[in-house]
Structure formats: structure tokens, C-alpha cells
Amino acid sequence: MKKLKWLLLVIAFSPFSFLFANEGMWLPLLLESMNEKEMKSMGMKISAKDIYNINNGSLKDAIVSFGGFCTGEVISEKGLILTNHHCGYSAIQSHSTVEHNFLETGFWAMNHGQELPNAGLFATFIVRMEDVSNAALKGVTENMDEKTRQSVIDKNLAQIRAAAKKNDWEDVMIRPFYEGNKYYLFITETYRDVRLVGAPPSSIGKFGADTDNWMWPRHTGDFSVFRIYADKNNRPAEYSASNVPLKPKKSLSISLDGVEEGDFTMVFGFPGRTYQYLPASAVKQQAEVLNPVKINIRDQALKQIDGFMRNDPKIKIQYASKFASTANYWKKWIGESQGLERTGGIERKLAYEKEFQKRVDANPAFKQKYGNVLPELNKLYAEMEPFALVRDNFTEVTRNTELFTVVGLMNTLHRTYNNNGIAGYTTEKEKILNRLKGFYADYNEKVDEAVFGVLMDTYFKNVPAQFIGDEALATWNKQDESGEKLADYIYSKTRLTDESKIKTLLEMPADNAIEQLSQDEALQFANSLIAKYSETITGKLNELQSSINNLQRIYMQAQLDVFKDKRFYPDANSTLRLTYGKANSYEPRDAVKYELYTDLDGLMAKYIPGDYEFDVPARLIELHEAKDYGVYGKNGKMPVCFIGSNHTTGGNSGSPALDAYGNLVGLNFDRVWEGTMSDYSYDASICRNIMVDARFILFVIDKLGGAGHLVKEMNLVHPKKNQPKAKTAK
Ligand code: ARG
Ligand code: GLU
């Protein structure tokens, strides 16, 4: 007993606890060599080959990159795919009108003819992947400068691409991994006829909206359903009425048994971006210096917008989606900084670095190659800080002030005029007018003016004068260094905030319009800020970033060399990854326990009639009162969401949660707020992903949506009753 305790203590405080069990976004290709044993010991009942196999249909053949920003998975032999409601949101919105508002009412196609095409939406399968590092890095030497190195690699990649064996409907993609120490090639298959099949009302798909976002307990039915269409030969094709539903290589079976505490789970999808191998100094900078700046700017913008939304129902609709997207990362960053602090994420990295340095210093070859990499990285990050601060101020202020969107479009127009003359100008103008139509439909000048005012106060306070354009500074001083006065001045003068004024202006002959634009007060002010920023910050940042990238690559290789006893997974880069863990309740803080499951009773307890976040459809109330859960309920309860210790990030939205047999048990859509720092440093003690239970999805499709015909397409199984093939749909 004593020995065990001692051992646990050593493990907990040794630098090797740097890698927690459950941590990692692993490459499907390498599961067999790197993970299979551990996965089986954690309860997996299938083999790595069932997950990734290029000769037979395996689980990977059911996973798609959904539009490049989310994940989806095939759940029927007729190409039906499942993803999140928030991933399908813009598709659902684009088919909605005032008379048929699918966001509000939900939508269910009752036959193939009613399924709705979505221009620009695609679904990409991974046919196979391959390590091409040797060929990609051929001729690269250690003391090459970055530019030369990149041009050697670019030439190699072009050759690899040209030589890659593939069918003509497939594509080749090559991506750097491990900070550029490795390269993997992907053969992909992209289907461009992806139709909307169904979505629950937002009161289910977005239940709890921003209040519940990133939170547990959660009760959101965050899913929507699409279908992939192919040509008659089952190949990718542009949209055509004559296309037919895809016959997939693999479709996931759906479990009606759910999970219990401790059950093995995996999440398979396309995580976007993580930063697991930064030095402690960089993480500290992010958590303590940069995040607070970004949080503060969004905080102020959100407060202004919220004030208007509360008092004006029209503004509430116009700004709902913008508010949600601004609030999403605002909230994430708060959780991230707090989580790093609470779990000692930075101290843990420092302990790891100490061990790293010790090992490096003890080995002459390492010492020569890697002896200075950490101190140099630390130095560069410190050097970068003032510029990164201006960058984040600039990026956040321009992102959150809508005026800058119009400024950007007008600058594009001006540039096109200069470069391509009248003809180019005219085509660009049409495109821009089109964009502006959508923009102004959801724009309120008063809201934007208020946001501009408070954000300018912040900008001029935070950013040293040497990085601000003279003209902008002069205007600022003339307006008594007051954001409110500046806003009043600019917004009363400019034409950019008024659709009809801009239209009139753009109807003038091109050179006239350009001349008028260049005299616009908003454009002059904004362009003075933008120009000085590009002049003093952009180049410097690129230069520092390039040196940092070089050192991060060396540091990564150094870790691979120095810690031979440790498994490393590459940072997320929007390529297909598998992460695994367990269905797992936990204690996020003292005396607080987060249970594994939420259910419909809990959802109904949050119900606020008529509320924009917590209303529910009348039919759901009926079904709940009658406890009419069909085969989807369990012991008189209807499970809704559950949590697990799977290491996920943005882009994993819509990823399937799979059980030990590879059956779909849920749909990933979020993480708990306390653990959002997992993008920098995963800690199983507070990091959990959030999934909506497959049974709740089926219940909503079938009982609420009346789309039982879709459920009949699916293969429902009872793995826990050892009836892998039982069809339980009515
Ligand atoms: N937090 C989730 C993600 O990062 C869900 C976002 C959509 N929901 C929202 N209320 N903004 O994408
Ligand atoms: N909601 C996120 C997404 O859209 C997933 C949550 C996360 O960041 O883990 O990808």
C-alpha cells in the first residue's frame, strides 16, 4: 500500500505526468503501433484495424470533414450524415424565410425530393494517409535558413503530389506535423452535393444558447442531419437533380444502450488547432497577458450589444448570431486562463522543461544541438510580446467594430480599381454590393457606434502612440481623446454606415466614387490606423514568428529525441484524429460533482416560457409529460447529454462519440468551461468533452420531428445485450 502511494506521488509530480492518460489527438495511421495496446487495456473491444484500414471499409470511412470547419459521420447505407446544429446552422438559416423559418420550427424532409441542396457545402473522406517525411525533407539541412528550407520542401512536395497514386476523382493534400518535422500525405474524396435532411428547432438544437455554452450540466440537442449525394457511379459530383444518395464504404451503427461511468469512448474527427508544445513562457504570456486583453475588448463590445438587444427585439434578431460568435471565444478564453492557473499548467510545463534541460545538458550531442533552444525561445517570445499585444488589440478592435468590415470591402474595391482598372472594378463592385446587402440587413448603426466608441477608448489607451497613424492620432486629439466624441464625429460624417448612401456613391462613375471614398472620414481614420499597423507591426511579427517557428520545430524534435520513453502526438491541424478516454463524471472544484448524464427532466427544469435561450417546443412538453420516450428512454428517463475524458478541440464539433465496439453513442459538441485550457495543456482532472446522447437525437428525429423514416435507415444496436444486429426501430 505504502509503495503504491509513493509510486502515485512520484508519477503525479514527475515531468512525465506531462502526458496524462486520455491526452492526445492521435493519427489513425499510427494507432496500431502507438495506441492499440493502451486502448484495449482501457476497454476497447475492437482492433486498430477496425478503425483505420485502407483495404477494407473501416470506421475512418464513415468520418467526413464537414465543410472544412466541422466533422460529420455517415449513419446510413444511403449516405445520411450527422453533424451539430451549430455546424449546419448557416445551411439551415439559408433555407429559412419569414414564412418558413426552419431555425425556429425545425425542418424534416419527408422524402429525398424534399432534401435541400447547399451551394458551397462539401464533405471530405480520407481515403488513405501516408508518411512522406523522408521525401518531403530531402535535401533539407540543419543550418539552412527558413526561406531556403521552405523552398526546398515546396519543390519536394510538388514532386510528391505529382507522383501520388490516386484516382482522378480524388485529391492529394500534404500537411506538416510535429511543427514541420514530419509530413503526411492524404488522399481525399470530396463530395459537393450535400443536402439538408433535417434539423430540430433551435429551441432544442441551441437550447441554453450562450448562457449554457461551454457549461455542464448541459441539455442541448445540438445536431442536424444531411445527406451526401453522388453521381450514378457513386463518385463525387457537383449538385445535380439526377444525383443519387451515396452508398458509403462504411456507415456507423448506433447504440441504444448509451454509456456508463468508466466505459471506454473515442471521438473521431477533425480537430482544428492546438498548442501543446509551447514553452511555459509562451503559455504564461497567452494566459496572463494576451487573453486578458482580448477578453476585455470582447467584454466591452458584448456589454454594448447586449444593452441594445435587451431593449429592441429587432436588434436581438439581427445581432443574435454575431453575439453568439463573439461570446463563444470570449467565454472560452476566460475558462482557459483560469484553468491554467487553477491546475498549475504553467508550473507543470516548467517542471517538464527542467527535466528536459537536465537531460540535454547531460548529453554532449544533445547539448550541442538543443542546449539553447529553450532560452532562445523564451527570449523570442519576450521580444514578441509588445508586438503581439498591439496585434491582439488591433485584431479584436477591428473584428468587433462592424465599420471595419465595410472599410475592408471599400479598400478591396479601391485596390481592384488600381490594379485591374474599370472592368475589374465593376465586377468587384457587384460582388461587394451583394455582400453589403446581407451585411446591412443585420446592421444597426447605433449599436456599432456605441461599440466603436468604447473600443477606441481601449485602443488609444492600450496601444503606444508610435504604432498609431498620425492622422488618426490627430483626429483622436481633436475629439478630446474621447471615444464617444470620436464615434459621434465619425458616424455622423461617414457614408459607410448607410446602405442607401453607399449605393448612391457606388453608382457614380468609378473614378468619382473612388475620389469620394478617399474623402470619407471613417475611411481616412480607419486607414490611418491600418496603414501604421501594417508598417510597424506586420513585418516585425512575421519576422519574429518565422524565427519562433524555426525554434519550435527544433524544440519539438528535441523533445522527441530527449524523451524517447514518452509518446508524442502532433498538434491538431484540421486533419483526421482519434482521441480516446472514458465516460467520466468528475469534481470540477471543491464540493462540486459533475454527474455523467443529464436528462429530459433536467432540461424541463430549465424551461422558461418565451425565453430566447430556454424556451422549448410545445411537443417536447407533451412528450415529457406523457413520458413517451419510445425505445430511446431508459428506466423512465430520457438521457440528453453526457461527458467524457476525450481530448477534443474546435473542429471536433459534430464528431461521433464511439463506444468500445465502434458504435455511435453520442455526438461531440463542446467542452466544459473549466477545461478549455486543454488546447495548451490537457489535464484529465478538469478537462471533459460534452456529447449529446445518440438516443436523444433519435428521440427528437422520431418522436418530435415525426421523421421515423430516417431512423429506419439506420442500424440500431444493443451492444450491451450482446445483440449486435438487433433492429429496434419500429
Ligand atoms: N462552444 C461550442 C463551440 O466552440 C459551441 C458554439 C456554438 N454555440 C454558441 N452558443 N455559440 O463551437
Ligand atoms: N463547439 C466546438 C466546435 O465547434 C467544439 C468544442 C471545443 O472547442 O471543444 O468545434
mmCIF file of N, CA, C and O in Angstrom, residues 570-624:
data_model
loop_
_atom_site.group_PDB
_atom_site.id
_atom_site.type_symbol
_atom_site.label_atom_id
_atom_site.label_comp_id
_atom_site.label_asym_id
_atom_site.label_seq_id
_atom_site.Cartn_x
_atom_site.Cartn_y
_atom_site.Cartn_z
ATOM 1 N N PRO A 570 1.053 14.770 -32.511
ATOM 2 C CA PRO A 570 1.241 16.096 -33.117
ATOM 3 C C PRO A 570 0.074 17.034 -32.778
ATOM 4 O O PRO A 570 -1.056 16.575 -32.613
ATOM 5 N N ASP A 571 0.364 18.319 -32.691
ATOM 6 C CA ASP A 571 -0.682 19.317 -32.507
ATOM 7 C C ASP A 571 -1.768 19.143 -33.561
ATOM 8 O O ASP A 571 -1.495 18.754 -34.691
ATOM 9 N N ALA A 572 -3.004 19.471 -33.173
ATOM 10 C CA ALA A 572 -4.116 19.422 -34.120
ATOM 11 C C ALA A 572 -3.849 20.375 -35.280
ATOM 12 O O ALA A 572 -3.302 21.455 -35.088
ATOM 13 N N ASN A 573 -4.206 19.944 -36.487
ATOM 14 C CA ASN A 573 -4.032 20.796 -37.666
ATOM 15 C C ASN A 573 -5.145 20.533 -38.675
ATOM 16 O O ASN A 573 -4.908 20.499 -39.871
ATOM 17 N N SER A 574 -6.349 20.316 -38.173
ATOM 18 C CA SER A 574 -7.525 20.076 -39.029
ATOM 19 C C SER A 574 -7.413 18.800 -39.854
ATOM 20 O O SER A 574 -8.076 18.669 -40.875
ATOM 21 N N THR A 575 -6.558 17.869 -39.425
ATOM 22 C CA THR A 575 -6.536 16.565 -40.090
ATOM 23 C C THR A 575 -7.204 15.538 -39.179
ATOM 24 O O THR A 575 -7.413 15.786 -37.991
ATOM 25 N N LEU A 576 -7.520 14.378 -39.785
ATOM 26 C CA LEU A 576 -8.285 13.352 -39.075
ATOM 27 C C LEU A 576 -7.519 12.789 -37.879
ATOM 28 O O LEU A 576 -6.392 12.335 -38.019
ATOM 29 N N ARG A 577 -8.146 12.820 -36.713
ATOM 30 C CA ARG A 577 -7.517 12.313 -35.491
ATOM 31 C C ARG A 577 -8.505 11.485 -34.679
ATOM 32 O O ARG A 577 -9.702 11.712 -34.709
ATOM 33 N N LEU A 578 -7.929 10.594 -33.905
ATOM 34 C CA LEU A 578 -8.725 9.841 -32.947
ATOM 35 C C LEU A 578 -8.249 10.174 -31.545
ATOM 36 O O LEU A 578 -7.048 10.217 -31.276
ATOM 37 N N THR A 579 -9.206 10.447 -30.673
ATOM 38 C CA THR A 579 -8.867 10.663 -29.276
ATOM 39 C C THR A 579 -9.717 9.707 -28.458
ATOM 40 O O THR A 579 -10.818 9.361 -28.870
ATOM 41 N N TYR A 580 -9.193 9.209 -27.357
ATOM 42 C CA TYR A 580 -9.974 8.243 -26.595
ATOM 43 C C TYR A 580 -9.849 8.498 -25.101
ATOM 44 O O TYR A 580 -8.880 9.092 -24.624
ATOM 45 N N GLY A 581 -10.871 8.065 -24.394
ATOM 46 C CA GLY A 581 -10.908 8.269 -22.957
ATOM 47 C C GLY A 581 -12.047 7.454 -22.387
ATOM 48 O O GLY A 581 -12.317 6.351 -22.859
ATOM 49 N N LYS A 582 -12.730 8.041 -21.412
ATOM 50 C CA LYS A 582 -13.819 7.303 -20.785
ATOM 51 C C LYS A 582 -15.004 8.200 -20.520
ATOM 52 O O LYS A 582 -14.843 9.418 -20.379
ATOM 53 N N ALA A 583 -16.169 7.581 -20.439
ATOM 54 C CA ALA A 583 -17.332 8.294 -19.932
ATOM 55 C C ALA A 583 -17.032 8.548 -18.463
ATOM 56 O O ALA A 583 -16.782 7.607 -17.716
ATOM 57 N N ASN A 584 -17.033 9.819 -18.079
ATOM 58 C CA ASN A 584 -16.380 10.119 -16.828
ATOM 59 C C ASN A 584 -16.949 11.338 -16.116
ATOM 60 O O ASN A 584 -16.798 12.464 -16.575
ATOM 61 N N SER A 585 -17.583 11.119 -14.970
ATOM 62 C CA SER A 585 -18.020 12.237 -14.140
ATOM 63 C C SER A 585 -16.791 12.772 -13.399
ATOM 64 O O SER A 585 -15.740 12.143 -13.427
ATOM 65 N N TYR A 586 -16.887 13.927 -12.760
ATOM 66 C CA TYR A 586 -15.717 14.439 -12.041
ATOM 67 C C TYR A 586 -16.081 15.590 -11.117
ATOM 68 O O TYR A 586 -17.231 16.031 -11.086
ATOM 69 N N GLU A 587 -15.070 16.052 -10.389
ATOM 70 C CA GLU A 587 -15.281 17.184 -9.490
ATOM 71 C C GLU A 587 -14.514 18.395 -10.004
ATOM 72 O O GLU A 587 -13.303 18.465 -9.873
ATOM 73 N N PRO A 588 -15.218 19.343 -10.613
ATOM 74 C CA PRO A 588 -14.531 20.493 -11.205
ATOM 75 C C PRO A 588 -13.934 21.410 -10.145
ATOM 76 O O PRO A 588 -12.954 22.096 -10.399
ATOM 77 N N ARG A 589 -14.531 21.451 -8.980
ATOM 78 C CA ARG A 589 -13.966 22.224 -7.871
ATOM 79 C C ARG A 589 -14.462 21.627 -6.574
ATOM 80 O O ARG A 589 -15.346 20.763 -6.580
ATOM 81 N N ASP A 590 -13.915 22.137 -5.492
ATOM 82 C CA ASP A 590 -14.204 21.583 -4.183
ATOM 83 C C ASP A 590 -15.710 21.476 -3.947
ATOM 84 O O ASP A 590 -16.451 22.443 -4.148
ATOM 85 N N ALA A 591 -16.147 20.293 -3.562
ATOM 86 C CA ALA A 591 -17.530 20.047 -3.171
ATOM 87 C C ALA A 591 -18.525 20.095 -4.323
ATOM 88 O O ALA A 591 -19.724 20.074 -4.112
ATOM 89 N N VAL A 592 -18.036 20.193 -5.562
ATOM 90 C CA VAL A 592 -18.952 20.179 -6.698
ATOM 91 C C VAL A 592 -18.705 18.932 -7.523
ATOM 92 O O VAL A 592 -17.585 18.655 -7.920
ATOM 93 N N LYS A 593 -19.772 18.183 -7.762
ATOM 94 C CA LYS A 593 -19.632 16.965 -8.555
ATOM 95 C C LYS A 593 -20.401 17.128 -9.857
ATOM 96 O O LYS A 593 -21.566 17.524 -9.841
ATOM 97 N N TYR A 594 -19.744 16.859 -10.983
ATOM 98 C CA TYR A 594 -20.430 16.867 -12.267
ATOM 99 C C TYR A 594 -20.781 15.430 -12.620
ATOM 100 O O TYR A 594 -19.914 14.620 -12.915
ATOM 101 N N GLU A 595 -22.103 15.131 -12.591
ATOM 102 C CA GLU A 595 -22.557 13.787 -12.912
ATOM 103 C C GLU A 595 -22.353 13.505 -14.396
ATOM 104 O O GLU A 595 -22.213 14.420 -15.203
ATOM 105 N N LEU A 596 -22.400 12.214 -14.717
ATOM 106 C CA LEU A 596 -22.119 11.777 -16.080
ATOM 107 C C LEU A 596 -23.188 12.230 -17.069
ATOM 108 O O LEU A 596 -22.885 12.645 -18.181
ATOM 109 N N TYR A 597 -24.453 12.143 -16.663
ATOM 110 C CA TYR A 597 -25.564 12.331 -17.594
ATOM 111 C C TYR A 597 -26.491 13.467 -17.190
ATOM 112 O O TYR A 597 -26.705 13.706 -16.003
ATOM 113 N N THR A 598 -27.067 14.134 -18.193
ATOM 114 C CA THR A 598 -28.237 14.970 -17.934
ATOM 115 C C THR A 598 -29.430 14.277 -18.585
ATOM 116 O O THR A 598 -29.254 13.425 -19.458
ATOM 117 N N ASP A 599 -30.640 14.634 -18.166
ATOM 118 C CA ASP A 599 -31.803 14.032 -18.805
ATOM 119 C C ASP A 599 -32.907 15.059 -19.045
ATOM 120 O O ASP A 599 -32.763 16.233 -18.712
ATOM 121 N N LEU A 600 -33.983 14.576 -19.628
ATOM 122 C CA LEU A 600 -35.054 15.470 -20.054
ATOM 123 C C LEU A 600 -35.730 16.163 -18.871
ATOM 124 O O LEU A 600 -36.186 17.303 -18.996
ATOM 125 N N ASP A 601 -35.775 15.492 -17.726
ATOM 126 C CA ASP A 601 -36.327 16.170 -16.541
ATOM 127 C C ASP A 601 -35.504 17.421 -16.240
ATOM 128 O O ASP A 601 -36.043 18.477 -15.922
ATOM 129 N N GLY A 602 -34.206 17.270 -16.358
ATOM 130 C CA GLY A 602 -33.304 18.392 -16.100
ATOM 131 C C GLY A 602 -33.474 19.498 -17.131
ATOM 132 O O GLY A 602 -33.399 20.684 -16.825
ATOM 133 N N LEU A 603 -33.701 19.078 -18.357
ATOM 134 C CA LEU A 603 -33.934 20.065 -19.414
ATOM 135 C C LEU A 603 -35.200 20.861 -19.087
ATOM 136 O O LEU A 603 -35.214 22.098 -19.117
ATOM 137 N N MET A 604 -36.256 20.143 -18.738
ATOM 138 C CA MET A 604 -37.533 20.808 -18.457
ATOM 139 C C MET A 604 -37.423 21.718 -17.233
ATOM 140 O O MET A 604 -38.125 22.724 -17.144
ATOM 141 N N ALA A 605 -36.530 21.372 -16.325
ATOM 142 C CA ALA A 605 -36.351 22.222 -15.146
ATOM 143 C C ALA A 605 -35.747 23.577 -15.526
ATOM 144 O O ALA A 605 -35.880 24.552 -14.795
ATOM 145 N N LYS A 606 -35.088 23.631 -16.688
ATOM 146 C CA LYS A 606 -34.506 24.906 -17.135
ATOM 147 C C LYS A 606 -35.488 25.720 -17.989
ATOM 148 O O LYS A 606 -35.195 26.861 -18.345
ATOM 149 N N TYR A 607 -36.597 25.103 -18.334
ATOM 150 C CA TYR A 607 -37.561 25.714 -19.255
ATOM 151 C C TYR A 607 -38.068 27.067 -18.751
ATOM 152 O O TYR A 607 -38.554 27.182 -17.623
ATOM 153 N N ILE A 608 -37.941 28.094 -19.596
ATOM 154 C CA ILE A 608 -38.531 29.409 -19.300
ATOM 155 C C ILE A 608 -39.394 29.786 -20.499
ATOM 156 O O ILE A 608 -38.866 30.087 -21.572
ATOM 157 N N PRO A 609 -40.728 29.745 -20.334
ATOM 158 C CA PRO A 609 -41.612 30.001 -21.475
ATOM 159 C C PRO A 609 -41.282 31.332 -22.156
ATOM 160 O O PRO A 609 -41.101 32.345 -21.492
ATOM 161 N N GLY A 610 -41.168 31.296 -23.467
ATOM 162 C CA GLY A 610 -40.963 32.518 -24.244
ATOM 163 C C GLY A 610 -39.544 33.052 -24.228
ATOM 164 O O GLY A 610 -39.230 34.002 -24.936
ATOM 165 N N ASP A 611 -38.683 32.463 -23.436
ATOM 166 C CA ASP A 611 -37.313 32.966 -23.336
ATOM 167 C C ASP A 611 -36.526 32.637 -24.603
ATOM 168 O O ASP A 611 -36.734 31.605 -25.225
ATOM 169 N N TYR A 612 -35.588 33.509 -24.938
ATOM 170 C CA TYR A 612 -34.868 33.288 -26.188
ATOM 171 C C TYR A 612 -33.821 32.180 -26.051
ATOM 172 O O TYR A 612 -33.459 31.532 -27.025
ATOM 173 N N GLU A 613 -33.410 31.869 -24.855
ATOM 174 C CA GLU A 613 -32.449 30.784 -24.687
ATOM 175 C C GLU A 613 -33.062 29.489 -24.155
ATOM 176 O O GLU A 613 -32.593 28.409 -24.449
ATOM 177 N N PHE A 614 -34.107 29.632 -23.324
ATOM 178 C CA PHE A 614 -34.579 28.458 -22.578
ATOM 179 C C PHE A 614 -36.031 28.062 -22.836
ATOM 180 O O PHE A 614 -36.642 27.375 -22.039
ATOM 181 N N ASP A 615 -36.592 28.537 -23.951
ATOM 182 C CA ASP A 615 -37.920 28.067 -24.333
ATOM 183 C C ASP A 615 -37.791 26.644 -24.894
ATOM 184 O O ASP A 615 -36.685 26.224 -25.247
ATOM 185 N N VAL A 616 -38.890 25.891 -24.928
ATOM 186 C CA VAL A 616 -38.859 24.572 -25.576
ATOM 187 C C VAL A 616 -40.096 24.407 -26.457
ATOM 188 O O VAL A 616 -41.113 25.071 -26.226
ATOM 189 N N PRO A 617 -40.058 23.523 -27.456
ATOM 190 C CA PRO A 617 -41.237 23.296 -28.297
ATOM 191 C C PRO A 617 -42.365 22.663 -27.480
ATOM 192 O O PRO A 617 -42.101 21.834 -26.590
ATOM 193 N N ALA A 618 -43.619 23.033 -27.803
ATOM 194 C CA ALA A 618 -44.785 22.513 -27.077
ATOM 195 C C ALA A 618 -44.801 20.986 -27.105
ATOM 196 O O ALA A 618 -45.120 20.328 -26.113
ATOM 197 N N ARG A 619 -44.440 20.432 -28.241
ATOM 198 C CA ARG A 619 -44.471 18.970 -28.403
ATOM 199 C C ARG A 619 -43.523 18.268 -27.420
ATOM 200 O O ARG A 619 -43.810 17.175 -26.946
ATOM 201 N N LEU A 620 -42.428 18.932 -27.108
ATOM 202 C CA LEU A 620 -41.483 18.325 -26.167
ATOM 203 C C LEU A 620 -42.112 18.259 -24.773
ATOM 204 O O LEU A 620 -41.940 17.271 -24.046
ATOM 205 N N ILE A 621 -42.861 19.300 -24.431
ATOM 206 C CA ILE A 621 -43.533 19.307 -23.128
ATOM 207 C C ILE A 621 -44.526 18.146 -23.051
ATOM 208 O O ILE A 621 -44.572 17.407 -22.065
ATOM 209 N N GLU A 622 -45.277 17.945 -24.141
ATOM 210 C CA GLU A 622 -46.240 16.830 -24.182
ATOM 211 C C GLU A 622 -45.545 15.489 -24.009
ATOM 212 O O GLU A 622 -45.959 14.662 -23.198
ATOM 213 N N LEU A 623 -44.495 15.297 -24.796
ATOM 214 C CA LEU A 623 -43.789 14.012 -24.743
ATOM 215 C C LEU A 623 -43.213 13.779 -23.353
ATOM 216 O O LEU A 623 -43.239 12.666 -22.826
ATOM 217 N N HIS A 624 -42.727 14.848 -22.748
ATOM 218 C CA HIS A 624 -42.155 14.730 -21.409
ATOM 219 C C HIS A 624 -43.238 14.395 -20.393
ATOM 220 O O HIS A 624 -43.060 13.519 -19.538
#
